[in-house]
Structure formats: structure tokens, C-alpha cells
Amino acid sequence: MSTASLVTAAAGPVPPTVRDVLAAARRLEGLVVRTPALSHPEVDAAAREAGADGASVVVKHENLQHTGAFKVRGALNLLLGFDDEARRRGIVAYSTGNHAQALAYAARHAGAPCTIVMPTDPNPVKERAVRHLGADVVLHGSTFDDARARAGELSEESGARLVGAANEPLLVAGVATATLELLQQAPDLDVLVVPVGGGSGAAAACLVAGALAPGLEVVAVQAAASPAAHDSWRSGDLRTAANTTRAEGLAVGCGFGLTQQVLRERLADFLLVSDDEIAAAQRTFLTAARTVAEGAGAAALAAVLTHPARFAGRRVGVVCSGGNASEAELRRALGV
């Protein structure tokens, strides 16, 4: 256990239900990509070489989603539910990148103003994309948590809706449509591995699996350099922890009440991987699947390659949650 500190948990929002997920699927029909779920023989070979004998891997390619990541599903589901006054006031959010792009995309679709607070040295690919989508970008602080504090101040000053990355039931319900699709595409999965920053993707997977595929194990994975969600789940309390991972989509320094509640009820296991193991999985995606994964997007595959005994002999779904990798990140993964 890290030298984490307890966070006082206040009463938070109620988690969505599978009925909310089905409503989100109807709302998002035609607005999001039904991303492919593909098997790659060379990825299976890499899993076997790592020690996961008999494993077969199915990749849910959310890196091919609008904005290059799964989060747009949740953002659209949230913004499409706004009334006229809420649209006029707009939204403020804090993000290291993919949440920001998703909200900027959804706000443009809904006609709502959008301000995004990002740490002062963001992934340039993601920052450019957010600005291109028409959002105002405020750079503040060195971490996700610094950006979160500033976003709260801006929301109070402007009256815009503060949109968090995890404690948002409509975001989780929207994100859950990816798991709903995957179960239709690959109904024979034994285990589903999902990367965790704030935990919306893993919580969403738990909700859908619990309702529609009770025999399916959901396994979360987080960067060992930013283990707050992992530590919160293991302890049963919301915790803060060091937040130093290079994978900005996983760079979250605290647990979130809504997602942790769902994870405690349904999650089968929670694994950690190092930044170097994530980079190795990015390299495997590039060379074995011919696909670009950012660090967070490669974390699920990293879990399979790093903890092979956990997945041997099983049909494993891995969520490639995003593909917004910078050039420097890809060079590092390839060792060039």
C-alpha cells in the first residue's frame, strides 16, 4: 500500500443503472462510432510469449472513436441532456486531455460554451485538438489536481456547470455503451480488462457486465506511478496517492466516490503496471496490431503481458481506450 492519505467521502451522486445505459445507447445512436472489436494473431502471440498460454485477446478499438478516445460517449450523453439554460451557461472541466476533447466535441455539437483547464505542460496533440474544437483552454498548475481546483473556481465565478471526470452518472452511462457494444461483438469473453484513471470506464464495464454477463470478470488496471484508484479500491476508502505516471490518461491523484462505489460492488481484480510496461504494450500495439494507442489506451494490454498467469487459457477483452499519443510518446515506446 502506498503512503496514501484518506479523503473524506461526502454523499455523492447515485450510480447509473443498466436502464440508463440503454437510454444512452438510444441517445447516442448515429452520433458515435460503433468501434470494432478485433483479434490480432500477433497480439495473441505476444501474450503467449509473455506466459499467457492459451489466451486469446479481443481488442475493443475505442482509439478509433470520435476524438480518438472512449470518453466522447459520456460527454455527448451528458450534454444532450442539458436544457436551454444549462446550454447557455456552458461547462467548465479539468482534464489532461481526452476528457477535455470529449467535452469540447460534445459542447460544440450541443451549442454550449466550454472552458477546459489543463496542466501547464499538456500533451500537445490533445491541447491542439481541444482548441480546434472551439473550447477555451486555461493552463494552470502542474498536475490534474491543480487543474481541478482552478476549474472549480472558474465554475463558481461564471455559473457554468463544472463537469468532473468520474463523479458524473450520465458520463458513466454513456461510456458504458462501449461495453454494451463489445458484449454484442464478443459475447464469449471470460474477462474484460479496462484502464483506470478516474474509473468511469471500469465502472461502466462493471455495470453492464453485472446486468448482462454475470459470468464475465472485469479487471481494472492502473499505472503504478499513479495508484490512487487502485489504493482506494483495495482499502475500501477514498485515497490520494502519488501521481507521477507518464500516461496522462491515467494521471489522477485521488479516488472518486461514484466510480469506487461501483467498482467495490462488481470489480473482480485491480492490477498495477509500470510506465515502462505500458510503453512496451504501446510498442506491441504498433507492431503487432498496426494501431496507435496512447499510454492509457495500452494499459489493459500491458496488464495481460505483465500478469500473464492471470489470463492464461482465457478469452480476454482489452479496451484500447484512446489513441491520442504524442510523437515523443510514440518515439519513446519504439525506443527511437
CSV table of C-alpha atoms in Angstrom, one decimal, residues 98-316:
chain,number,residue,atom,x,y,z
A,98,ASN,CA,-9.2,13.0,-23.6
A,99,HIS,CA,-12.0,14.2,-21.2
A,100,ALA,CA,-11.3,17.7,-22.5
A,101,GLN,CA,-11.6,16.7,-26.1
A,102,ALA,CA,-14.7,14.8,-25.5
A,103,LEU,CA,-16.4,17.7,-23.7
A,104,ALA,CA,-15.3,20.2,-26.3
A,105,TYR,CA,-16.6,18.0,-29.1
A,106,ALA,CA,-20.0,17.5,-27.3
A,107,ALA,CA,-20.3,21.1,-26.4
A,108,ARG,CA,-19.8,22.1,-30.0
A,109,HIS,CA,-22.5,19.6,-31.0
A,110,ALA,CA,-24.9,21.0,-28.4
A,111,GLY,CA,-24.0,24.6,-28.9
A,112,ALA,CA,-22.8,25.2,-25.4
A,113,PRO,CA,-19.7,27.3,-24.3
A,114,CYS,CA,-16.8,25.2,-23.0
A,115,THR,CA,-13.8,26.0,-20.9
A,116,ILE,CA,-11.1,23.4,-20.2
A,117,VAL,CA,-8.4,23.7,-17.5
A,118,MET,CA,-5.3,21.7,-18.3
A,119,PRO,CA,-2.0,21.4,-16.5
A,120,THR,CA,0.6,23.8,-17.9
A,121,ASP,CA,2.5,21.2,-19.9
A,122,PRO,CA,-0.2,19.1,-21.6
A,123,ASN,CA,0.1,16.6,-24.4
A,124,PRO,CA,0.4,19.0,-27.4
A,125,VAL,CA,-1.8,16.7,-29.6
A,126,LYS,CA,-4.6,16.9,-27.1
A,127,GLU,CA,-4.3,20.6,-26.4
A,128,ARG,CA,-4.4,21.4,-30.1
A,129,ALA,CA,-7.4,19.2,-30.6
A,130,VAL,CA,-9.3,20.9,-27.7
A,131,ARG,CA,-8.6,24.4,-29.1
A,132,HIS,CA,-9.5,23.2,-32.7
A,133,LEU,CA,-12.9,22.0,-31.3
A,134,GLY,CA,-13.6,25.6,-30.2
A,135,ALA,CA,-13.1,25.3,-26.4
A,136,ASP,CA,-11.3,28.0,-24.3
A,137,VAL,CA,-8.2,26.4,-22.8
A,138,VAL,CA,-6.8,27.6,-19.5
A,139,LEU,CA,-3.4,26.2,-18.5
A,140,HIS,CA,-2.9,26.0,-14.7
A,141,GLY,CA,-0.7,24.1,-12.3
A,142,SER,CA,1.5,21.1,-12.9
A,143,THR,CA,-1.0,18.3,-12.2
A,144,PHE,CA,-4.5,17.1,-12.9
A,145,ASP,CA,-5.4,18.0,-9.3
A,146,ASP,CA,-4.1,21.6,-9.7
A,147,ALA,CA,-6.3,21.9,-12.8
A,148,ARG,CA,-9.3,20.6,-10.9
A,149,ALA,CA,-9.0,23.2,-8.3
A,150,ARG,CA,-8.8,26.0,-10.8
A,151,ALA,CA,-11.8,24.7,-12.8
A,152,GLY,CA,-13.9,24.7,-9.6
A,153,GLU,CA,-13.0,28.4,-9.1
A,154,LEU,CA,-13.9,29.3,-12.7
A,155,SER,CA,-17.3,27.5,-12.4
A,156,GLU,CA,-18.2,29.5,-9.3
A,157,GLU,CA,-17.2,32.7,-11.0
A,158,SER,CA,-19.1,32.1,-14.2
A,159,GLY,CA,-22.0,29.9,-13.3
A,160,ALA,CA,-21.0,27.3,-15.8
A,161,ARG,CA,-21.6,23.7,-15.0
A,162,LEU,CA,-18.5,22.0,-13.5
A,163,VAL,CA,-18.1,18.6,-15.2
A,164,GLY,CA,-15.9,16.1,-13.4
A,165,ALA,CA,-14.1,13.2,-15.0
A,166,ALA,CA,-15.7,10.5,-12.9
A,167,ASN,CA,-18.5,11.5,-10.4
A,168,GLU,CA,-21.0,12.0,-13.3
A,169,PRO,CA,-23.7,9.4,-13.7
A,170,LEU,CA,-24.5,10.4,-17.2
A,171,LEU,CA,-20.9,10.3,-18.3
A,172,VAL,CA,-20.6,6.7,-16.9
A,173,ALA,CA,-23.8,5.7,-18.6
A,174,GLY,CA,-22.6,7.0,-21.9
A,175,VAL,CA,-19.2,5.4,-21.6
A,176,ALA,CA,-20.9,2.1,-20.8
A,177,THR,CA,-22.3,1.9,-24.3
A,178,ALA,CA,-18.8,0.7,-25.4
A,179,THR,CA,-19.1,-2.4,-23.2
A,180,LEU,CA,-22.6,-2.9,-24.4
A,181,GLU,CA,-21.3,-3.0,-28.0
A,182,LEU,CA,-18.4,-5.3,-27.0
A,183,LEU,CA,-20.7,-7.9,-25.5
A,184,GLN,CA,-22.6,-7.9,-28.7
A,185,GLN,CA,-19.4,-8.3,-30.7
A,186,ALA,CA,-17.7,-10.8,-28.5
A,187,PRO,CA,-20.3,-12.4,-26.2
A,188,ASP,CA,-17.9,-15.3,-25.3
A,189,LEU,CA,-15.3,-13.3,-23.3
A,190,ASP,CA,-14.1,-14.7,-20.0
A,191,VAL,CA,-12.5,-11.5,-18.7
A,192,LEU,CA,-12.5,-7.8,-19.6
A,193,VAL,CA,-9.5,-5.6,-18.8
A,194,VAL,CA,-10.2,-1.8,-18.5
A,195,PRO,CA,-7.7,1.0,-17.8
A,196,VAL,CA,-8.4,3.3,-14.9
A,197,GLY,CA,-7.7,7.0,-14.3
A,198,GLY,CA,-10.8,8.3,-12.6
A,199,GLY,CA,-12.6,5.0,-13.2
A,200,SER,CA,-15.5,5.8,-15.4
A,201,GLY,CA,-14.6,3.1,-18.0
A,202,ALA,CA,-14.1,0.4,-15.5
A,203,ALA,CA,-17.3,1.3,-13.5
A,204,ALA,CA,-19.2,1.4,-16.8
A,205,ALA,CA,-17.9,-2.1,-17.7
A,206,CYS,CA,-18.9,-3.4,-14.2
A,207,LEU,CA,-22.5,-2.0,-14.6
A,208,VAL,CA,-23.0,-3.7,-18.0
A,209,ALA,CA,-21.3,-7.0,-17.1
A,210,GLY,CA,-23.3,-7.2,-13.9
A,211,ALA,CA,-26.6,-6.8,-15.7
A,212,LEU,CA,-25.9,-8.7,-18.9
A,213,ALA,CA,-23.0,-11.0,-18.5
A,214,PRO,CA,-22.7,-12.1,-14.8
A,215,GLY,CA,-20.0,-14.6,-15.6
A,216,LEU,CA,-17.7,-12.0,-17.1
A,217,GLU,CA,-14.9,-10.9,-14.8
A,218,VAL,CA,-14.0,-7.2,-15.0
A,219,VAL,CA,-10.3,-6.4,-14.2
A,220,ALA,CA,-9.1,-2.9,-13.8
A,221,VAL,CA,-5.5,-1.7,-14.4
A,222,GLN,CA,-3.8,1.5,-13.4
A,223,ALA,CA,-0.3,2.9,-13.6
A,224,ALA,CA,1.8,2.0,-10.5
A,225,ALA,CA,3.1,5.6,-10.5
A,226,SER,CA,-0.4,7.0,-10.0
A,227,PRO,CA,-2.3,4.3,-8.0
A,228,ALA,CA,-5.0,6.3,-6.2
A,229,ALA,CA,-7.9,4.4,-7.6
A,230,HIS,CA,-6.2,1.1,-7.0
A,231,ASP,CA,-5.4,2.0,-3.4
A,232,SER,CA,-8.9,3.3,-2.9
A,233,TRP,CA,-10.4,0.0,-4.1
A,234,ARG,CA,-8.0,-2.2,-2.1
A,235,SER,CA,-8.6,-0.2,1.1
A,236,GLY,CA,-12.3,0.5,0.7
A,237,ASP,CA,-11.7,4.2,1.4
A,238,LEU,CA,-11.2,7.1,-1.0
A,239,ARG,CA,-7.5,7.8,-1.0
A,240,THR,CA,-5.0,10.2,-2.6
A,241,ALA,CA,-1.6,9.0,-3.8
A,242,ALA,CA,1.5,10.0,-5.7
A,243,ASN,CA,0.6,11.0,-9.3
A,244,THR,CA,3.7,10.8,-11.5
A,245,THR,CA,2.8,8.5,-14.4
A,246,ARG,CA,3.8,9.5,-17.9
A,247,ALA,CA,0.5,8.2,-19.2
A,248,GLU,CA,-1.6,11.3,-18.8
A,249,GLY,CA,-4.9,9.5,-19.2
A,250,LEU,CA,-4.1,7.6,-16.0
A,251,ALA,CA,-2.6,10.6,-14.2
A,252,VAL,CA,-5.2,11.0,-11.4
A,253,GLY,CA,-4.2,11.6,-7.8
A,254,CYS,CA,-7.4,10.6,-5.9
A,255,GLY,CA,-10.2,8.1,-5.9
A,256,PHE,CA,-13.7,9.2,-6.8
A,257,GLY,CA,-16.8,8.2,-4.8
A,258,LEU,CA,-19.2,7.3,-7.6
A,259,THR,CA,-16.8,5.0,-9.6
A,260,GLN,CA,-15.3,3.5,-6.5
A,261,GLN,CA,-18.8,2.5,-5.2
A,262,VAL,CA,-19.5,0.6,-8.4
A,263,LEU,CA,-16.0,-1.0,-8.5
A,264,ARG,CA,-16.4,-2.2,-5.0
A,265,GLU,CA,-19.7,-3.9,-5.8
A,266,ARG,CA,-18.5,-5.7,-9.0
A,267,LEU,CA,-14.8,-5.5,-9.9
A,268,ALA,CA,-13.0,-8.8,-9.8
A,269,ASP,CA,-9.4,-7.6,-9.5
A,270,PHE,CA,-7.3,-4.4,-9.8
A,271,LEU,CA,-3.8,-4.7,-11.2
A,272,LEU,CA,-0.8,-2.2,-11.5
A,273,VAL,CA,1.6,-1.8,-14.3
A,274,SER,CA,4.7,0.3,-14.6
A,275,ASP,CA,5.2,3.1,-17.2
A,276,ASP,CA,7.8,1.0,-19.0
A,277,GLU,CA,5.4,-1.9,-19.2
A,278,ILE,CA,2.8,0.5,-20.6
A,279,ALA,CA,5.3,1.7,-23.2
A,280,ALA,CA,6.1,-2.0,-24.1
A,281,ALA,CA,2.4,-2.6,-24.7
A,282,GLN,CA,2.2,0.5,-26.9
A,283,ARG,CA,5.0,-1.0,-28.9
A,284,THR,CA,3.1,-4.3,-29.2
A,285,PHE,CA,0.0,-2.4,-30.5
A,286,LEU,CA,2.1,-0.6,-33.0
A,287,THR,CA,4.0,-3.6,-34.3
A,288,ALA,CA,1.5,-6.5,-33.8
A,289,ALA,CA,-1.8,-4.7,-34.4
A,290,ARG,CA,-0.7,-1.8,-36.5
A,291,THR,CA,-2.7,0.5,-34.3
A,292,VAL,CA,-1.8,3.6,-32.3
A,293,ALA,CA,-2.5,3.6,-28.5
A,294,GLU,CA,-1.7,6.3,-26.1
A,295,GLY,CA,-0.4,5.2,-22.7
A,296,ALA,CA,-3.8,4.8,-21.1
A,297,GLY,CA,-5.0,3.0,-24.2
A,298,ALA,CA,-2.2,0.4,-23.9
A,299,ALA,CA,-2.6,-0.2,-20.2
A,300,ALA,CA,-5.1,-3.0,-20.5
A,301,LEU,CA,-2.8,-4.9,-22.8
A,302,ALA,CA,0.1,-4.1,-20.5
A,303,ALA,CA,-1.8,-5.9,-17.7
A,304,VAL,CA,-2.1,-9.1,-19.9
A,305,LEU,CA,1.6,-9.0,-20.8
A,306,THR,CA,2.7,-8.2,-17.2
A,307,HIS,CA,0.4,-10.5,-15.3
A,308,PRO,CA,0.2,-13.4,-17.8
A,309,ALA,CA,-0.8,-16.1,-15.3
A,310,ARG,CA,-4.0,-14.2,-14.6
A,311,PHE,CA,-5.1,-14.5,-18.2
A,312,ALA,CA,-3.7,-17.9,-19.4
A,313,GLY,CA,-6.3,-20.1,-21.2
A,314,ARG,CA,-8.9,-17.3,-21.2
A,315,ARG,CA,-10.6,-15.2,-23.9
A,316,VAL,CA,-9.6,-11.7,-22.9
